[in-house]
Amino acid sequence: MSLDIQLPPRERLLQAAVELLANSDGAPVSTRKITELAGVTAPTLYHHFGDKEGLFDAVVAVGFEQYVASEMDLEPTGKPLDDVRRMWDQHVRFGIEKPHLYLVMFGKVRPGNRSNRVSEAEALLRGKLDRAAEAGHLNVPPADAVRSIMAANIGVTLMLISEPEKERNFELSDMTRDAVITAVSSEAGIADSATPVGASAVVVAAIALNAALESSNPQQLSNTEMKMFLEWLHRISKTT
Amino acid sequence: MSLDIQLPPRERLLQAAVELLANSDGAPVSTRKITELAGVTAPTLYHHFGDKEGLFDAVVAVGFEQYVASEMDLEPTGKPLDDVRRMWDQHVRFGIEKPHLYLVMFGKVRPGNRSNRVSEAEALLRGKLDRAAEAGHLNVPPADAVRSIMAANIGVTLMLISEPEKERNFELSDMTRDAVITAVSSEAGIADSATPVGASAVVVAAIALNAALESSNPQQLSNTEMKMFLEWLHRISKTT
DNA sequence: TAGCACCTATAGCATTGCTATATGAAGGGG
DNA sequence: CCCCTTCATATAGCAATGCTATAGGTGCTA
């Protein structure tokens, strides 16, 4: 019942913890089971990790390295918001593939006491969103965008994990992902490659904007600016 | 250190459990502390609730009754999607006000094993969304809409709970709420009564145009014109 | 009063996380 | 070669945990 491969005890403990954590369905894993599987006695565990929590922190750290690596593996597409979409998908995939690890990493919420894992994951997203903001693709401050996206991403992943494997509907993820990303981006949903062709969309949107402007004049533009803007808008609307 | 008010032991146990759960910051609550506070011995607890989990289930059941009651308290506005928005807000409020209870109700995720509490909460939303669908306000099947909204709602609430009280930014909630609801609704946000007055119609239209322009550049404007046009468009889109 | 169902208490078991203390092994300086 | 230090592991056991076998009230109905 012990791990055959002869590794240093520290590694064996980590490996045993990972294995037991993965196999015991969310039920708490005892240090005794871990040390037994690792072929080691209790004090060894506490010598290396100080604490049960320390051991699990180490496990989580390993998992998080994998997480970061998998997020970094994605080559930038040049479009920051597309990168964000792929990071979302990667996040969900990670959660589905290693649900127990994910739950320890992102599922253990404590009031007023956010895990720094979540913060680190946010930082990864933040990088992309900053670039998106620089490129004028963002509608809201990147800090706000990151939290909204992250919250939804975690919520969706938790829900998918909680569902029986057979019932999992990943459209939930795509739908929610596009919803929140669209909401923070100035690309709006129409920009989605899934939507029709170019010219007509421009015309339709231009007409709509024209109509909207007629009913309420925003103060963001001066009178002269607005006049010119409307003129251009008119020109665009007349495109074929 | 025991509860003065003389209630039946069952109620005292429940009350003690609630109190300890609320005060011990996420740390596990021992049955001994509970029975001690309730002025009762261990077997009494197990007689009434069978299990520690049974006791907490009862606590959660009580909390859930409060949750449902608070959701039911909202009078229908006649616009199902507005009702959904108010239910979202109520959900978040409940989580913020009783974080520990909320975490037990919605935060304990187990792989492939969803709590029926969550399902019940979904059912409440489902009612409104079915009505929205009947009225033709939905873009996707109500079953899909419910899951997306619920996942985001829980994700946002968990994130708000995890943040230090002082840093809580409830705009996160509003933003994400409108994002997911808009995404599933065919109202396309513009007609939405919840999105304030005229100005936002301009914003939405501007965003749409911006998006359309990105995928296809019309030749009606020169490069410099287009650059300026986009700049102004951007400014308009940033209206509140 | 007797019987009966219901509720509660005494005392203790097995398991949990963790530790005070001791033992072993490896290396370096005399 | 021996001693000393340092690191790593083991022996044995503690306090706290969830839970229970058993027995003792307590209030009804007959």
Coordinates of C-alpha atoms (C1' of nucleotides) in Angstrom, one line a residue:
Chain A
M1 CA 0.0 0.0 0.0
S2 CA 3.0 2.3 -0.1
L3 CA 4.5 4.1 -3.1
D4 CA 7.0 1.8 -4.6
I5 CA 9.1 4.3 -6.4
Q6 CA 11.8 5.5 -4.0
L7 CA 11.8 9.2 -4.0
P8 CA 12.9 11.5 -1.2
P9 CA 10.3 11.5 1.6
R10 CA 9.2 15.0 0.9
E11 CA 8.2 14.2 -2.7
R12 CA 6.6 11.0 -1.6
L13 CA 4.4 12.9 0.8
L14 CA 3.4 15.4 -1.8
Q15 CA 2.6 12.6 -4.2
A16 CA 0.6 10.7 -1.6
A17 CA -1.3 13.8 -0.7
V18 CA -2.2 14.5 -4.3
E19 CA -3.3 11.0 -4.9
L20 CA -5.5 10.8 -1.8
L21 CA -6.9 14.2 -2.5
A22 CA -7.9 13.2 -5.9
N23 CA -9.5 9.9 -4.9
S24 CA -11.3 10.8 -1.8
D25 CA -14.3 12.6 -3.1
G26 CA -14.0 15.9 -1.3
A27 CA -13.9 14.1 2.0
P28 CA -11.2 15.3 4.3
V29 CA -7.9 13.5 3.9
S30 CA -6.1 12.5 7.2
T31 CA -2.4 13.0 7.7
R32 CA -2.2 9.4 8.8
K33 CA -3.5 8.1 5.5
I34 CA -1.0 10.3 3.8
T35 CA 2.0 9.3 5.8
E36 CA 1.0 5.6 5.6
L37 CA 0.8 5.8 1.8
A38 CA 4.1 7.6 1.7
G39 CA 5.7 5.0 3.9
V40 CA 6.7 7.6 6.4
T41 CA 5.8 8.5 9.9
A42 CA 4.1 11.6 11.2
P43 CA 7.0 13.7 12.4
T44 CA 8.5 13.5 8.9
L45 CA 5.5 15.3 7.6
Y46 CA 5.6 18.0 10.2
H47 CA 9.4 18.4 9.8
H48 CA 9.0 19.1 6.1
F49 CA 5.7 21.0 6.0
G50 CA 5.2 22.2 9.5
D51 CA 1.5 21.7 9.2
K52 CA -1.2 19.8 7.5
E53 CA -2.2 23.1 5.8
G54 CA 1.5 23.5 4.9
L55 CA 1.4 20.3 3.1
F56 CA -1.7 21.2 1.2
D57 CA -0.3 24.6 0.5
A58 CA 2.6 22.8 -1.1
V59 CA 0.3 20.7 -3.1
V60 CA -1.7 23.7 -4.2
A61 CA 1.6 25.5 -5.1
V62 CA 2.5 22.6 -7.4
G63 CA -1.0 22.7 -8.9
F64 CA -0.7 26.4 -9.3
E65 CA 2.5 26.1 -11.2
Q66 CA 0.8 23.8 -13.6
Y67 CA -2.0 26.3 -13.8
V68 CA 0.2 29.2 -14.6
A69 CA 2.2 27.1 -17.0
S70 CA -0.9 26.1 -18.8
E71 CA -2.0 29.7 -19.0
M72 CA 1.4 30.8 -20.2
D73 CA 1.5 28.1 -22.8
L74 CA -1.1 30.0 -24.8
E75 CA 0.6 32.0 -27.4
P76 CA -0.6 35.6 -27.6
T77 CA -2.9 36.0 -30.6
G78 CA -2.3 39.7 -30.9
K79 CA -5.8 40.4 -29.8
P80 CA -5.7 40.8 -26.1
L81 CA -9.4 40.0 -25.6
D82 CA -9.1 36.8 -27.6
D83 CA -6.3 35.9 -25.3
V84 CA -8.6 36.6 -22.4
R85 CA -11.1 34.2 -23.9
R86 CA -8.5 31.5 -24.2
M87 CA -7.4 32.0 -20.7
W88 CA -11.0 31.7 -19.6
D89 CA -11.3 28.4 -21.4
Q90 CA -8.0 27.2 -20.0
H91 CA -9.2 28.0 -16.5
V92 CA -12.4 26.0 -17.0
R93 CA -10.4 23.1 -18.5
F94 CA -8.0 23.1 -15.5
G95 CA -11.0 23.0 -13.1
I96 CA -12.7 20.1 -14.9
E97 CA -9.5 18.1 -15.3
K98 CA -8.4 18.5 -11.7
P99 CA -11.5 19.3 -9.8
H100 CA -10.2 18.5 -6.3
L101 CA -7.1 20.6 -6.8
Y102 CA -9.2 23.4 -8.3
L103 CA -11.6 23.3 -5.3
V104 CA -8.7 23.7 -2.9
M105 CA -7.3 26.5 -5.0
F106 CA -10.4 28.5 -5.9
G107 CA -13.2 27.0 -3.9
K108 CA -12.1 27.7 -0.3
V109 CA -13.6 31.1 0.3
R110 CA -13.2 32.7 3.7
P111 CA -14.9 36.0 4.5
G112 CA -12.8 39.1 4.1
N113 CA -9.8 36.9 3.5
R114 CA -9.1 36.2 -0.1
S115 CA -6.7 33.6 -1.1
N116 CA -3.6 34.9 -2.8
R117 CA -3.9 32.1 -5.4
V118 CA -7.0 33.9 -6.7
S119 CA -5.1 37.1 -6.7
E120 CA -2.2 35.6 -8.7
A121 CA -4.7 34.1 -11.2
E122 CA -6.2 37.6 -11.5
A123 CA -2.8 39.0 -12.2
L124 CA -2.4 36.8 -15.2
L125 CA -5.7 38.1 -16.6
R126 CA -4.8 41.6 -15.7
G127 CA -1.8 41.6 -17.9
K128 CA -4.0 40.9 -21.0
L129 CA -6.6 43.4 -19.9
D130 CA -4.1 46.1 -19.5
R131 CA -3.1 45.6 -23.0
A132 CA -6.7 45.6 -24.2
A133 CA -7.2 48.8 -22.4
E134 CA -4.2 50.4 -24.0
A135 CA -5.6 49.4 -27.3
G136 CA -8.9 51.0 -26.4
H137 CA -10.8 47.8 -26.4
L138 CA -12.0 48.2 -22.9
N139 CA -15.1 49.8 -21.6
V140 CA -14.3 49.9 -18.0
P141 CA -11.1 50.1 -15.9
P142 CA -9.1 46.9 -16.3
A143 CA -9.2 46.4 -12.5
D144 CA -13.0 46.1 -12.7
A145 CA -13.0 44.0 -15.8
V146 CA -10.6 41.5 -14.2
R147 CA -12.8 41.0 -11.2
S148 CA -16.0 40.6 -13.2
I149 CA -14.4 38.1 -15.5
M150 CA -12.7 36.2 -12.7
A151 CA -15.8 36.0 -10.6
A152 CA -17.8 34.7 -13.5
N153 CA -15.1 32.3 -14.6
I154 CA -14.8 30.8 -11.1
G155 CA -18.6 30.6 -10.7
V156 CA -19.0 28.8 -14.0
T157 CA -16.2 26.4 -13.3
L158 CA -17.6 25.6 -9.8
M159 CA -21.0 25.0 -11.3
L160 CA -19.6 22.7 -14.0
I161 CA -17.6 20.8 -11.5
S162 CA -20.6 20.4 -9.3
E163 CA -22.7 18.9 -12.1
P164 CA -22.6 15.2 -12.9
E165 CA -20.0 14.6 -15.7
K166 CA -22.6 13.4 -18.2
E167 CA -24.8 16.5 -17.8
R168 CA -22.1 19.0 -18.2
N169 CA -23.0 21.6 -20.8
F170 CA -20.0 23.6 -21.8
E171 CA -22.1 26.0 -23.7
L172 CA -22.7 27.5 -20.3
S173 CA -19.0 28.4 -20.2
D174 CA -18.9 29.9 -23.7
M175 CA -22.1 31.8 -23.2
T176 CA -21.1 33.4 -19.9
R177 CA -17.6 34.0 -21.1
D178 CA -18.8 36.0 -24.1
A179 CA -21.4 37.8 -21.9
V180 CA -18.9 39.2 -19.4
I181 CA -16.1 39.9 -21.9
T182 CA -18.5 41.6 -24.2
A183 CA -19.8 43.7 -21.4
V184 CA -16.4 45.1 -20.5
S185 CA -15.2 45.5 -24.0
S186 CA -16.0 48.2 -26.5
E187 CA -16.1 45.5 -29.2
A188 CA -19.7 44.7 -28.3
G189 CA -21.1 41.3 -29.2
I190 CA -21.5 42.1 -32.9
A191 CA -17.7 42.1 -33.3
D192 CA -17.8 38.4 -32.7
S193 CA -16.5 36.4 -35.5
A194 CA -19.6 34.4 -35.3
T195 CA -21.7 37.3 -36.5
P196 CA -22.5 37.9 -40.2
V197 CA -20.5 39.9 -42.6
G198 CA -18.8 43.3 -42.4
A199 CA -20.4 46.1 -44.3
S200 CA -24.0 45.7 -43.4
A201 CA -23.2 45.4 -39.7
V202 CA -21.4 48.7 -39.9
V203 CA -24.4 50.3 -41.6
V204 CA -26.9 49.0 -39.2
A205 CA -24.9 50.1 -36.2
A206 CA -24.3 53.5 -37.7
I207 CA -28.0 54.0 -38.3
A208 CA -28.8 52.9 -34.8
L209 CA -26.2 55.3 -33.3
N210 CA -27.6 58.1 -35.4
A211 CA -31.1 57.4 -34.2
A212 CA -29.9 57.2 -30.6
L213 CA -28.0 60.5 -30.9
E214 CA -31.1 62.2 -32.1
S215 CA -32.9 61.6 -28.9
S216 CA -30.1 62.6 -26.6
N217 CA -27.0 64.6 -27.2
P218 CA -24.1 63.4 -25.1
Q219 CA -21.8 66.0 -23.7
Q220 CA -18.6 64.2 -24.5
L221 CA -18.2 66.0 -27.7
S222 CA -18.3 69.7 -28.4
N223 CA -20.8 71.2 -30.8
T224 CA -18.4 71.4 -33.7
E225 CA -17.1 67.9 -33.0
M226 CA -20.6 66.6 -32.9
K227 CA -21.5 68.2 -36.1
M228 CA -18.5 66.6 -37.9
F229 CA -19.1 63.3 -36.2
L230 CA -22.7 63.2 -37.4
E231 CA -21.5 64.1 -40.9
W232 CA -19.1 61.2 -40.9
L233 CA -21.7 58.9 -39.4
H234 CA -24.0 59.9 -42.2
R235 CA -21.4 59.0 -44.7
I236 CA -20.8 55.7 -43.2
S237 CA -24.5 54.9 -43.1
K238 CA -24.8 55.4 -46.8
T239 CA -22.3 52.7 -47.6
T240 CA -23.4 49.9 -49.7
Chain B
M1 CA -21.7 30.6 28.6
S2 CA -24.9 28.9 27.8
L3 CA -28.0 30.3 26.1
D4 CA -30.1 31.8 28.8
I5 CA -33.4 31.6 27.1
Q6 CA -35.0 28.3 27.8
L7 CA -36.0 26.8 24.5
P8 CA -36.5 23.2 23.6
P9 CA -33.0 21.6 23.3
R10 CA -33.4 21.1 19.6
E11 CA -33.9 24.8 19.0
R12 CA -31.1 25.7 21.4
L13 CA -28.8 23.5 19.4
L14 CA -29.8 25.1 16.2
Q15 CA -29.3 28.6 17.7
A16 CA -25.9 27.6 19.2
A17 CA -24.8 26.2 15.9
V18 CA -25.8 29.4 14.0
E19 CA -24.1 31.6 16.5
L20 CA -20.8 29.6 16.5
L21 CA -20.9 29.3 12.8
A22 CA -21.2 33.0 12.4
N23 CA -18.5 33.9 14.9
S24 CA -15.8 31.4 14.1
D25 CA -14.3 32.7 10.9
G26 CA -14.7 29.8 8.6
A27 CA -12.9 27.6 11.1
P28 CA -14.6 24.3 11.8
V29 CA -17.1 24.3 14.6
S30 CA -16.9 21.4 17.0
T31 CA -19.9 19.5 18.2
R32 CA -18.6 19.9 21.8
K33 CA -18.6 23.7 21.6
I34 CA -22.1 23.6 20.2
T35 CA -23.5 21.3 22.8
E36 CA -21.7 23.2 25.5
L37 CA -23.2 26.5 24.4
A38 CA -26.6 24.9 24.1
G39 CA -26.2 23.5 27.6
V40 CA -26.8 20.0 26.4
T41 CA -24.7 16.8 26.1
A42 CA -23.6 15.1 23.0
P43 CA -26.2 12.3 22.6
T44 CA -28.9 14.9 22.6
L45 CA -27.4 16.4 19.4
Y46 CA -27.2 13.0 17.7
H47 CA -30.7 12.1 18.8
H48 CA -32.2 15.1 17.1
F49 CA -30.0 15.4 14.1
G50 CA -28.3 12.1 13.7
D51 CA -25.1 13.6 12.6
K52 CA -23.0 16.7 12.7
E53 CA -23.9 17.1 9.0
G54 CA -27.5 16.7 9.9
L55 CA -27.3 19.6 12.3
F56 CA -25.7 21.8 9.7
D57 CA -28.2 20.7 7.2
A58 CA -30.9 21.9 9.5
V59 CA -29.1 25.2 10.0
V60 CA -28.8 25.5 6.2
A61 CA -32.5 24.6 5.8
V62 CA -33.4 27.5 8.1
G63 CA -31.1 29.8 6.3
F64 CA -32.6 28.7 3.0
E65 CA -36.1 29.4 4.2
Q66 CA -34.9 32.9 5.0
Y67 CA -33.3 33.1 1.5
V68 CA -36.5 31.9 -0.2
A69 CA -38.6 34.2 1.9
S70 CA -36.4 37.2 1.0
E71 CA -36.6 36.3 -2.7
M72 CA -40.3 35.9 -2.5
D73 CA -40.8 39.2 -0.7
L74 CA -40.0 41.0 -3.9
E75 CA -43.1 41.9 -5.6
P76 CA -43.2 41.1 -9.3
T77 CA -42.6 44.2 -11.4
G78 CA -44.4 42.8 -14.4
K79 CA -41.1 42.7 -16.3
P80 CA -39.7 39.2 -15.6
L81 CA -36.1 40.3 -16.5
D82 CA -36.3 43.1 -14.0
D83 CA -37.5 40.6 -11.4
V84 CA -34.4 38.5 -12.3
R85 CA -32.2 41.5 -11.6
R86 CA -33.8 42.1 -8.3
M87 CA -33.4 38.4 -7.4
W88 CA -29.7 38.7 -8.3
D89 CA -29.3 41.7 -6.0
Q90 CA -31.2 39.9 -3.3
H91 CA -28.9 36.9 -3.7
V92 CA -25.8 39.0 -3.3
R93 CA -27.2 40.9 -0.3
F94 CA -28.0 37.6 1.4
G95 CA -24.5 36.4 0.8
I96 CA -22.9 39.6 2.2
E97 CA -25.2 39.8 5.2
K98 CA -24.7 36.1 6.2
P99 CA -21.5 35.1 4.7
H100 CA -20.9 32.0 6.7
L101 CA -24.4 30.7 6.1
Y102 CA -24.0 31.6 2.5
L103 CA -20.7 29.7 2.2
V104 CA -22.3 26.6 3.7
M105 CA -25.2 26.9 1.3
F106 CA -23.5 27.8 -1.9
G107 CA -19.8 27.5 -1.3
K108 CA -19.5 23.8 -0.6
V109 CA -18.9 22.3 -4.0
R110 CA -18.3 18.7 -4.5
P111 CA -17.4 17.1 -7.8
G112 CA -20.4 15.7 -9.7
N113 CA -22.6 16.1 -6.7
R114 CA -24.5 19.3 -6.7
S115 CA -26.3 20.4 -3.6
N116 CA -30.1 20.5 -4.0
R117 CA -30.1 23.8 -2.3
V118 CA -28.5 25.4 -5.3
S119 CA -31.0 23.6 -7.5
E120 CA -33.9 25.1 -5.4
A121 CA -32.4 28.5 -5.7
E122 CA -32.2 27.9 -9.5
A123 CA -35.8 26.9 -9.5
L124 CA -36.8 30.4 -8.1
L125 CA -35.0 32.1 -11.0
R126 CA -36.3 29.6 -13.4
G127 CA -39.8 30.7 -12.8
K128 CA -39.1 34.2 -13.8
L129 CA -37.1 33.2 -16.8
D130 CA -39.8 30.9 -18.0
R131 CA -42.1 33.9 -18.0
A132 CA -39.5 36.0 -19.8
A133 CA -39.2 33.3 -22.4
E134 CA -43.0 33.2 -22.8
A135 CA -42.9 36.9 -23.4
G136 CA -40.3 36.4 -26.0
H137 CA -37.6 38.2 -24.1
L138 CA -35.2 35.4 -24.0
N139 CA -32.5 34.6 -26.5
V140 CA -31.6 31.1 -25.2
P141 CA -33.6 28.3 -23.5
P142 CA -34.5 29.3 -19.9
A143 CA -32.6 26.3 -18.6
D144 CA -29.4 27.7 -20.1
A145 CA -30.1 31.2 -19.0
V146 CA -30.7 30.1 -15.4
R147 CA -27.4 28.3 -15.2
S148 CA -25.4 31.1 -16.6
I149 CA -27.0 33.7 -14.4
M150 CA -26.8 31.5 -11.3
A151 CA -23.1 30.6 -11.9
A152 CA -22.2 34.3 -12.3
N153 CA -24.3 35.3 -9.4
I154 CA -22.6 32.8 -7.1
G155 CA -19.2 33.6 -8.5
V156 CA -19.7 37.3 -7.9
T157 CA -21.1 36.8 -4.4
L158 CA -18.2 34.5 -3.4
M159 CA -15.7 37.1 -4.7
L160 CA -17.4 39.9 -2.8
I161 CA -17.4 37.8 0.4
S162 CA -13.8 37.0 0.0
E163 CA -12.8 40.7 -0.3
P164 CA -12.1 42.8 2.8
E165 CA -15.3 44.6 3.7
K166 CA -13.8 48.0 3.1
E167 CA -12.7 47.2 -0.4
R168 CA -16.0 45.8 -1.6
N169 CA -17.0 47.3 -4.9
F170 CA -20.6 46.5 -5.6
E171 CA -20.3 47.7 -9.1
L172 CA -18.8 44.4 -9.8
S173 CA -22.2 42.9 -9.1
D174 CA -24.2 45.3 -11.2
M175 CA -21.8 45.1 -14.1
T176 CA -21.7 41.3 -14.2
R177 CA -25.4 41.0 -13.6
D178 CA -26.3 43.2 -16.5
A179 CA -23.7 41.4 -18.6
V180 CA -25.2 38.0 -18.2
I181 CA -28.8 39.1 -18.3
T182 CA -28.3 41.1 -21.4
A183 CA -26.5 38.2 -23.0
V184 CA -29.5 35.9 -22.6
S185 CA -32.1 38.4 -23.4
S186 CA -33.4 39.5 -26.8
E187 CA -34.0 42.9 -25.5
A188 CA -30.4 43.6 -26.5
G189 CA -30.0 46.0 -23.5
I190 CA -31.2 49.0 -25.4
A191 CA -34.9 48.6 -24.7
D192 CA -34.0 47.5 -21.2
S193 CA -35.9 49.5 -18.6
A194 CA -33.2 48.8 -16.1
T195 CA -30.5 50.5 -18.2
P196 CA -31.2 54.1 -17.3
V197 CA -32.2 56.8 -19.7
G198 CA -31.5 57.8 -23.3
A199 CA -27.8 58.1 -22.9
S200 CA -27.2 54.4 -22.6
A201 CA -28.9 53.8 -25.9
V202 CA -26.3 56.0 -27.4
V203 CA -23.6 54.1 -25.6
V204 CA -24.8 50.7 -26.8
A205 CA -25.1 51.9 -30.3
A206 CA -21.7 53.5 -30.2
I207 CA -20.2 50.3 -28.9
A208 CA -21.9 48.3 -31.6
L209 CA -20.7 50.6 -34.3
N210 CA -17.2 50.5 -32.9
A211 CA -17.3 46.7 -33.0
A212 CA -18.6 46.7 -36.6
L213 CA -15.9 49.0 -37.7
E214 CA -13.2 46.9 -36.3
S215 CA -14.1 44.0 -38.5
S216 CA -14.5 46.0 -41.6
N217 CA -13.1 49.4 -42.4
P218 CA -15.3 51.3 -44.7
Q219 CA -13.6 53.5 -47.3
Q220 CA -15.9 56.5 -46.8
L221 CA -13.5 58.0 -44.4
S222 CA -9.8 58.7 -44.7
N223 CA -7.4 57.2 -42.3
T224 CA -7.1 60.4 -40.3
E225 CA -10.8 60.9 -40.3
M226 CA -11.3 57.4 -39.2
K227 CA -8.8 57.7 -36.4
M228 CA -10.6 60.8 -35.1
F229 CA -14.0 59.2 -35.6
L230 CA -12.9 56.2 -33.5
E231 CA -11.6 58.5 -30.8
W232 CA -14.9 60.3 -30.5
L233 CA -16.8 57.1 -30.7
H234 CA -14.7 55.9 -27.8
R235 CA -15.4 59.0 -25.8
I236 CA -19.1 58.5 -26.4
S237 CA -19.0 54.9 -25.4
K238 CA -17.5 55.8 -22.0
T239 CA -20.6 57.7 -20.9
T240 CA -22.2 56.5 -17.7
Chain C
dT1 C1' -49.5 2.1 39.7
dA2 C1' -47.6 0.1 35.6
dG3 C1' -46.1 0.4 31.1
dC4 C1' -44.5 2.9 27.3
dA5 C1' -42.4 6.2 24.3
dC6 C1' -39.6 9.9 24.2
dC7 C1' -35.7 12.5 25.5
dT8 C1' -31.3 13.2 27.9
dA9 C1' -26.9 12.0 30.6
dT10 C1' -22.6 9.1 31.9
dA11 C1' -18.7 7.4 30.1
dG12 C1' -15.9 5.9 26.7
dC13 C1' -14.2 4.4 21.9
dA14 C1' -11.6 5.4 17.5
dT15 C1' -9.7 8.8 14.8
dT16 C1' -8.0 13.2 14.1
dG17 C1' -3.9 16.8 14.0
dC18 C1' 0.2 17.5 16.3
dT19 C1' 4.5 17.1 19.4
dA20 C1' 8.3 16.0 23.1
dT21 C1' 11.8 13.2 22.9
dA22 C1' 15.0 10.1 21.1
dT23 C1' 17.6 7.7 17.4
dG24 C1' 20.0 7.3 13.3
dA25 C1' 23.0 8.9 9.4
dA26 C1' 26.3 12.2 7.1
dG27 C1' 29.9 15.1 7.2
dG28 C1' 34.0 17.9 9.0
dG29 C1' 37.9 19.0 12.2
dG30 C1' 41.0 17.4 15.6
Chain D
dC1 C1' 39.9 7.2 14.2
dC2 C1' 36.8 9.8 17.2
dC3 C1' 33.8 13.4 18.5
dC4 C1' 30.6 16.9 17.5
dT5 C1' 27.2 19.2 14.9
dT6 C1' 23.3 18.9 11.7
dC7 C1' 19.8 17.1 9.4
dA8 C1' 16.1 13.6 8.9
dT9 C1' 13.3 10.0 10.6
dA10 C1' 11.1 7.1 14.3
dT11 C1' 8.7 5.9 19.1
dA12 C1' 5.2 7.0 21.8
dG13 C1' 1.7 9.7 23.4
dC14 C1' -1.4 14.0 24.2
dA15 C1' -5.6 16.7 23.5
dA16 C1' -9.4 17.4 20.7
dT17 C1' -12.5 15.6 17.5
dG18 C1' -17.1 13.0 15.9
dC19 C1' -19.8 9.5 17.5
dT20 C1' -22.1 5.7 20.4
dA21 C1' -23.5 1.7 23.8
dT22 C1' -25.8 1.9 27.7
dA23 C1' -28.6 3.6 31.3
dG24 C1' -31.5 6.9 33.6
dG25 C1' -35.1 10.1 34.0
dT26 C1' -39.7 12.4 32.4
dG27 C1' -44.2 12.6 31.0
dC28 C1' -48.1 10.5 29.1
dT29 C1' -52.1 6.8 28.8
dA30 C1' -54.4 2.9 30.8

